Amino acid sequence: MALTVLDKIWSLHELPPPPNDPVTKDNMPLILIDKIFLHERTGAIALQNLTERRLSIREPEHVFCTMDHIVDTKPGRPQISRMPGGEAFIQALRKGAQQHGLTLFDIDSPHQGIVHVISPELAIVQPGLTLICPDSHTCTQGAFGALAWGVGSSETEHALVTKTLYLKKPPAMRVWLEGTCPQAVTAKDIMLWLIAEKGAAGAQGMVVEFAGPVVSAFDMEARMTLCNMAVEFGAFSALIAPDEKTFAWLKDRAYAPKGDAKGGDWGQALAHWRTFFSDEQAEFAVDMRVDVSKLKPMVSWGTSPEHAVPIDAPVPDFAPEGVAKKANKKASKTADIKKAQKYIGVQSGQDMRQVPIDAAFIGSCTNSRLADLRRAASILKGRKIADGVEAICVPGSRAVKQAAEKEGLDKIFQAAGFAWHEAGCSMCFYVGGQGFAPGARVITSTNRNFEGRQGPAIRSHLASVETVAASAIAGYICAPDELPANIGAK
């Protein structure tokens, strides 16, 4: 029988049903969970609940914690948290991690950073594993051939105590990327196009396997971007079959198996990891082919990632209002679109190019890795951002920040007018503290753009780091390949 990567991981993790278990009888198998990651915003509560109930963690050596969601990221971290009252969450995670004997990457740890950045950096995620975290973008880590997904608080507590979760097997979807990727088009642009083309529910409840020659050519950072935004596509999770690039990335990292290809734990791990590929005749619930050759840099114009267009295309025009919503789903969709257009301040038929911006943000678990910062810096080098634009860069981890500083990227960002911050999630989302001016229009490398995501009345436009950098220089939404040579030049 031909199997997908999902089938192979699932078969290794589905456990025998407990006797007389009503949940299992309702077609909810019990799945073994290999690794668990916690962050201060939700993990602190889970650990506190276990302590109060006098429950112990089954395998504390496989549970990891970090400070990322609400830590202050301003230079030097003048405050502990950017969230009012957030210090209590940070202190609670510290206490819980110590009580339960967990590995904590605290604010002063050289490994501190965003969960989905540091887990791959440290090789905590590995091919064939199951990994959960109370964060919806845990699917990012599927880029390493793991089944990784976000869970709720009660599921987190169940998994901590039992190392298991009840989970009905999701259907598999394959997105095969082929053709020649244009130079200005990135993994972020591909995902925005895919979500705009098929809708925010285009992969509803499925595990998306990204495959094809374009995926093979991508580096690991780009693959993580693909998997990161699968949740915006409605997916349960996403993954990519591991290959030599995957293995090279993991080699010699802190939690990687030791040894070499000829022996030791590493040799055994390689042999195991190389079994995680989809067989040639494997069947998928949905099998989609996408030729990326004609794609262009994308930007969002509304309040959902599916509200996105090529930068040189107009904001779409939709069916007229007034048709009964119950009789016509398109009319209901149109009402939502008009609401989004009003919030963002755009109109149907409007060209997104030269829409003025107030701020630019580079960061988040989508695009804050070293490769992302290098690409943005290549555009910013020798230029200045436009007058009146507030620009911020937040590396995804302390390791990324230090590596970027070693290469001098921080100097390029700062010379261009960007603020250079400490590692963390920062202004990917608003928690009532640090933020942009209310109502500001922000071009952002993040993954979500709903109302208020980045602050009160903030209007967020999703784009690649290249487009964010080019727009910051121009002072308006601008594709990197359309940035006039004389603008921003020193």
XYZ file of C-alpha atoms in Angstrom:
490
model
C 0.000 0.000 0.000
C 1.388 3.396 -1.034
C 1.669 5.818 1.889
C 2.009 9.571 2.363
C 4.436 11.172 4.818
C 1.437 11.756 7.093
C 0.490 8.066 6.908
C 3.999 7.016 7.910
C 4.219 9.373 10.874
C 0.708 8.476 11.984
C 1.326 4.736 11.896
C 4.287 5.156 14.248
C 2.301 7.215 16.740
C -1.208 5.751 16.887
C -1.550 3.850 20.152
C -3.748 0.841 20.994
C -7.109 2.061 22.321
C -7.575 1.877 26.080
C -10.207 -0.733 27.039
C -13.783 0.539 27.280
C -12.748 4.012 26.186
C -15.782 5.931 24.836
C -13.593 8.538 23.115
C -11.760 5.905 21.086
C -15.067 4.284 20.178
C -16.107 7.637 18.712
C -13.263 7.334 16.176
C -10.813 9.431 18.168
C -7.542 7.493 18.235
C -4.936 8.091 20.897
C -1.730 9.588 19.509
C 1.718 9.605 21.120
C 3.204 13.098 21.519
C 6.994 13.242 21.305
C 7.780 16.886 22.127
C 5.908 19.747 23.767
C 6.826 23.431 23.610
C 5.407 26.090 25.931
C 5.602 29.873 25.927
C 4.923 32.323 28.699
C 1.514 33.539 27.586
C -0.261 30.175 27.744
C 2.307 27.718 29.096
C 2.439 29.444 32.459
C -1.263 28.797 32.996
C -0.989 25.132 32.006
C 1.861 24.510 34.448
C 0.100 26.370 37.218
C -3.015 24.243 36.713
C -0.977 21.033 36.936
C 0.674 22.215 40.136
C -2.667 23.084 41.719
C -4.051 19.669 40.766
C -0.860 17.966 42.013
C -0.243 16.332 38.650
C 3.238 15.533 37.381
C 4.592 15.748 33.836
C 5.179 12.365 32.202
C 8.503 13.126 30.502
C 9.804 16.555 31.540
C 12.963 16.065 29.474
C 10.821 16.356 26.336
C 9.116 19.602 27.340
C 10.691 22.962 26.463
C 9.720 26.516 27.416
C 10.630 29.929 26.042
C 9.836 33.601 26.570
C 8.623 35.041 23.295
C 5.027 36.262 23.063
C 4.879 39.153 25.510
C 8.498 39.923 26.401
C 9.669 43.479 25.835
C 11.684 43.627 22.610
C 12.810 47.254 22.766
C 16.610 47.591 22.726
C 17.974 46.499 26.091
C 14.529 45.290 27.207
C 13.778 48.274 29.508
C 10.657 46.453 30.723
C 10.192 42.752 31.295
C 6.954 42.568 29.326
C 5.269 44.724 26.700
C 1.888 43.585 28.053
C 0.363 45.304 31.098
C 0.528 42.714 33.872
C 2.600 40.455 31.646
C 5.403 40.121 34.163
C 3.159 37.769 36.160
C 3.029 35.333 33.217
C 6.813 35.422 32.879
C 7.359 34.814 36.569
C 4.777 32.017 36.564
C 6.497 30.214 33.683
C 9.828 30.450 35.483
C 8.306 29.014 38.634
C 6.421 26.257 36.794
C 9.437 25.221 34.742
C 11.549 24.960 37.898
C 8.900 23.017 39.821
C 8.411 20.487 37.028
C 12.073 20.219 35.975
C 11.610 21.623 32.457
C 14.140 23.171 30.093
C 13.514 26.936 30.025
C 15.039 29.361 27.528
C 14.624 32.472 29.647
C 15.053 36.085 28.573
C 18.809 35.970 29.224
C 19.346 32.576 27.555
C 21.400 32.539 24.338
C 18.691 30.225 22.943
C 15.722 32.527 23.724
C 13.400 33.387 20.874
C 10.151 32.600 19.123
C 9.115 28.957 19.605
C 8.982 28.151 15.896
C 12.365 29.766 15.279
C 14.344 28.253 18.149
C 12.948 24.726 17.948
C 14.486 24.227 14.462
C 17.628 26.165 15.483
C 18.217 23.701 18.306
C 17.038 20.615 16.366
C 14.344 19.979 18.932
C 12.023 19.312 16.016
C 13.175 16.372 13.887
C 11.720 14.343 11.006
C 9.018 11.865 11.930
C 8.217 13.366 15.333
C 4.943 14.672 16.709
C 5.248 18.079 18.354
C 2.630 20.340 19.879
C 2.533 23.844 21.309
C -0.361 26.057 22.420
C 0.230 28.302 19.411
C -1.509 28.053 16.041
C 1.680 28.504 14.001
C 3.316 25.367 15.358
C 2.733 23.992 11.849
C 5.856 25.976 10.859
C 7.965 23.118 12.166
C 6.418 20.680 9.702
C 9.057 21.974 7.290
C 11.340 19.375 8.923
C 9.100 16.423 8.143
C 7.397 16.420 11.537
C 3.698 16.454 12.380
C 3.499 19.651 14.415
C 0.331 21.495 15.345
C -1.175 24.019 17.724
C -3.382 22.916 20.610
C -5.595 24.442 23.279
C -4.902 24.724 26.990
C -6.765 21.586 28.065
C -5.044 19.542 25.348
C -1.696 20.907 26.487
C -2.306 19.785 30.056
C -3.495 16.334 28.907
C -0.384 15.865 26.776
C 1.952 17.056 29.524
C 0.597 14.470 31.944
C 0.028 11.546 29.572
C 2.219 12.214 26.474
C -0.898 11.494 24.410
C -3.789 13.258 22.729
C -7.025 12.070 21.192
C -6.976 13.030 17.531
C -8.901 11.952 14.475
C -6.534 11.537 11.569
C -6.785 14.557 9.247
C -6.996 14.054 5.469
C -3.857 14.757 3.454
C -3.590 17.433 0.769
C -0.635 17.872 -1.553
C 0.374 21.220 -3.037
C 2.898 20.538 -5.781
C 4.885 23.664 -6.722
C 6.496 23.613 -10.149
C 7.826 25.985 -12.788
C 10.526 28.638 -12.529
C 10.093 30.930 -9.546
C 10.558 34.588 -10.591
C 13.428 36.322 -8.805
C 11.176 38.760 -6.932
C 8.733 36.050 -5.796
C 9.247 34.448 -2.383
C 7.633 31.660 -0.383
C 5.533 34.345 1.336
C 4.207 35.526 -2.024
C 3.358 31.964 -3.024
C 1.359 31.443 0.167
C -0.500 34.744 -0.170
C -1.357 33.842 -3.755
C -2.490 30.356 -2.790
C -4.718 31.618 0.028
C -6.148 34.396 -2.160
C -6.787 31.954 -5.008
C -8.330 29.097 -3.005
C -9.627 30.946 0.051
C -8.765 30.963 3.744
C -10.570 27.629 4.060
C -8.948 26.091 0.992
C -7.238 23.383 3.055
C -9.795 23.213 5.850
C -8.808 20.608 8.462
C -6.176 18.938 6.259
C -2.470 18.308 6.601
C -0.876 20.011 3.605
C 2.232 18.421 2.153
C 4.222 20.916 0.092
C 6.245 19.195 -2.607
C 7.658 19.610 -6.100
C 10.809 21.080 -7.647
C 10.196 24.591 -6.304
C 9.994 23.266 -2.740
C 13.133 21.179 -3.278
C 14.982 24.302 -4.447
C 13.882 26.360 -1.439
C 16.141 26.679 1.591
C 14.831 25.618 5.001
C 13.811 29.166 5.922
C 11.556 29.427 2.863
C 10.082 25.998 3.592
C 9.265 27.151 7.112
C 7.438 30.159 5.662
C 5.302 27.863 3.490
C 4.356 25.687 6.436
C 3.892 28.660 8.766
C 1.046 30.117 6.722
C -0.748 26.818 6.190
C -2.938 27.643 9.177
C -4.029 30.814 7.310
C -5.023 28.400 4.519
C -7.324 26.635 6.985
C -5.024 23.628 7.390
C -4.702 21.509 10.524
C -0.976 21.464 9.829
C 1.590 21.238 7.043
C 4.774 19.336 6.357
C 7.523 18.794 3.836
C 9.318 15.485 3.295
C 12.837 15.752 4.722
C 15.794 15.697 2.329
C 19.521 16.402 2.360
C 18.902 20.103 3.048
C 16.893 19.137 6.113
C 19.606 16.829 7.390
C 22.350 19.402 6.761
C 20.379 22.000 8.723
C 19.937 19.695 11.730
C 23.493 18.339 11.834
C 25.512 19.317 14.908
C 22.768 21.434 16.464
C 22.245 21.304 20.218
C 19.580 18.568 20.367
C 20.520 16.712 17.173
C 21.637 13.081 17.462
C 25.399 12.720 17.791
C 27.760 10.842 15.531
C 28.130 10.779 11.752
C 26.522 9.142 8.741
C 28.528 5.966 9.334
C 27.682 5.444 12.948
C 26.336 6.641 16.249
C 22.893 8.038 16.890
C 23.183 10.360 13.881
C 23.669 7.483 11.449
C 20.668 5.643 12.893
C 18.589 8.828 12.794
C 19.458 9.466 9.137
C 18.398 5.977 8.142
C 15.092 6.499 9.958
C 14.495 10.022 8.623
C 15.044 8.940 5.026
C 11.932 6.755 5.231
C 9.653 9.801 5.507
C 8.633 10.481 1.935
C 5.356 10.026 0.111
C 5.325 6.916 -2.044
C 4.905 7.508 -5.754
C 1.386 6.064 -5.856
C 0.251 7.625 -2.569
C -3.219 9.108 -2.716
C -4.252 12.498 -1.335
C -7.725 13.786 -0.550
C -6.778 16.859 -2.610
C -3.862 17.016 -5.036
C -3.097 20.480 -6.406
C -0.475 21.608 -8.889
C 0.682 25.214 -9.014
C 2.930 26.708 -11.700
C 4.710 29.570 -9.955
C 6.273 30.947 -13.149
C 3.743 33.737 -13.608
C 3.357 34.751 -9.967
C 4.295 38.217 -8.775
C 5.005 39.860 -5.414
C 1.794 39.923 -3.386
C 0.278 42.287 -0.829
C -2.880 42.058 1.227
C -5.513 44.766 0.897
C -8.104 43.615 3.485
C -8.520 41.949 6.858
C -7.801 38.334 5.901
C -4.766 36.758 4.217
C -7.142 35.750 1.409
C -7.615 39.482 0.710
C -4.407 39.683 -1.316
C -3.452 40.604 -4.878
C -0.320 40.976 -6.973
C 0.980 44.460 -6.228
C 0.326 45.580 -9.801
C -3.293 44.344 -9.728
C -6.315 46.345 -8.545
C -8.327 45.595 -5.429
C -10.974 43.133 -6.674
C -14.464 44.277 -7.498
C -17.256 42.147 -6.048
C -20.926 41.559 -6.694
C -23.228 44.476 -5.800
C -24.797 44.536 -2.374
C -28.523 44.230 -1.805
C -28.974 40.598 -2.826
C -30.519 38.473 -0.044
C -27.647 36.918 1.870
C -29.405 33.616 2.479
C -30.135 33.229 -1.209
C -26.729 34.259 -2.439
C -23.505 33.413 -0.603
C -21.644 35.797 -2.876
C -23.681 38.681 -1.517
C -22.742 37.722 2.024
C -19.113 37.565 0.935
C -19.457 40.991 -0.647
C -20.743 42.495 2.592
C -17.675 41.152 4.404
C -15.428 42.520 1.661
C -16.962 45.973 1.842
C -16.457 45.955 5.608
C -12.805 45.010 5.143
C -12.303 47.695 2.504
C -13.807 50.325 4.787
C -11.552 49.314 7.685
C -8.377 49.250 5.596
C -9.311 52.346 3.629
C -9.170 51.009 0.066
C -11.735 50.686 -2.700
C -12.531 48.147 -5.411
C -10.456 48.866 -8.487
C -7.791 50.774 -6.564
C -4.155 50.150 -7.486
C -2.273 48.990 -4.378
C 0.932 50.540 -5.653
C 1.735 53.897 -4.121
C -0.713 53.491 -1.242
C 1.165 55.519 1.428
C 2.349 53.744 4.565
C 3.060 54.992 8.093
C 5.124 52.078 9.376
C 7.035 48.954 8.375
C 7.590 45.829 10.461
C 9.980 42.937 9.820
C 9.628 40.063 12.279
C 7.356 37.223 13.476
C 7.594 33.438 13.170
C 6.873 33.838 9.436
C 9.850 35.946 8.386
C 12.397 36.781 11.090
C 15.165 34.280 10.407
C 18.693 35.096 9.300
C 17.950 34.477 5.619
C 14.961 36.843 5.828
C 17.067 39.595 7.385
C 19.790 39.130 4.786
C 17.284 39.582 1.955
C 15.774 42.695 3.509
C 19.230 44.135 4.180
C 20.218 43.634 0.543
C 17.455 46.070 -0.413
C 18.077 48.533 2.430
C 21.840 48.746 1.963
C 22.900 52.240 0.947
C 19.357 53.637 1.258
C 17.218 55.483 3.787
C 13.583 54.883 4.620
C 11.104 57.597 3.702
C 10.477 60.515 6.032
C 7.615 59.878 8.445
C 7.848 56.067 8.271
C 8.400 54.202 11.540
C 10.353 51.019 10.779
C 11.212 48.183 13.158
C 13.104 44.915 12.731
C 12.748 42.197 15.381
C 14.950 39.096 14.931
C 13.210 35.803 15.687
C 15.788 34.627 18.201
C 18.863 35.751 20.083
C 20.896 33.436 17.869
C 19.516 35.132 14.738
C 20.199 38.567 16.243
C 23.785 37.700 17.145
C 24.476 36.112 13.756
C 23.009 39.150 11.985
C 25.133 41.487 14.089
C 28.223 39.442 13.315
C 27.514 39.987 9.610
C 26.825 43.696 10.134
C 23.170 43.455 9.133
C 22.119 45.444 12.196
C 24.240 48.356 10.978
C 22.529 48.230 7.584
C 19.072 48.260 9.160
C 19.930 51.069 11.541
C 21.678 53.173 8.886
C 18.535 52.871 6.774
C 16.377 54.102 9.675
C 15.053 50.846 11.124
C 14.982 50.318 14.887
C 16.886 47.130 15.780
C 15.117 45.192 18.543
C 15.665 42.243 20.850
C 14.251 38.818 19.917
C 10.587 37.956 20.362
C 7.158 38.024 18.772
C 6.898 41.773 19.380
C 4.354 43.646 17.253
C 3.196 40.645 15.286
C 0.184 41.073 17.557
C -0.991 43.675 20.041
C -1.268 42.965 23.765
C -2.045 46.405 25.076
C 1.468 47.735 25.497
C 4.023 48.606 22.849
C 2.505 49.242 19.415
C 2.171 51.514 16.432
C 0.155 54.731 16.523
C -3.610 54.036 16.433
C -4.876 53.941 12.867
C -1.420 53.632 11.285
C -1.038 51.832 7.955
C 1.661 49.165 8.355
C 3.395 47.035 5.747
C 4.344 43.890 7.646
C 6.091 40.543 7.212
C 3.680 38.902 9.669
C 0.953 36.353 8.902
C -2.331 37.904 10.093
C -4.059 41.150 9.264
C -7.468 41.078 10.956
C -8.860 44.214 12.587
C -6.695 45.335 15.485
C -4.135 42.535 15.083
C -1.230 44.964 15.398
C -2.995 47.566 17.508
C -6.112 49.765 17.766
C -7.411 50.558 14.262
C -4.054 49.511 12.747
C -4.320 48.690 9.045
C -1.914 45.850 8.282
C -0.738 44.879 4.787
C 0.939 41.452 4.624
C 3.925 41.097 2.327
C 7.390 39.555 1.971
C 10.368 41.073 3.783
C 11.609 42.363 0.415
C 8.350 44.208 -0.200
C 8.352 45.556 3.369
C 11.886 46.906 2.919
C 11.153 48.414 -0.496
C 7.929 50.007 0.772
C 9.696 51.499 3.793
C 12.184 53.174 1.444
C 9.525 54.386 -0.988
C 7.055 55.505 1.686
C 4.309 53.662 -0.165
C 3.508 50.047 -1.049
C 6.134 49.045 -3.567
C 7.433 45.759 -4.963
C 11.202 45.270 -4.610
C 11.645 44.976 -8.376
C 9.761 48.253 -8.909
C 11.687 50.380 -6.409
C 13.061 53.401 -8.302
C 16.858 53.513 -8.171
C 16.989 57.122 -6.996
C 14.546 56.795 -4.082
C 16.153 56.570 -0.677
C 19.669 56.506 -2.090
C 22.230 58.112 0.239
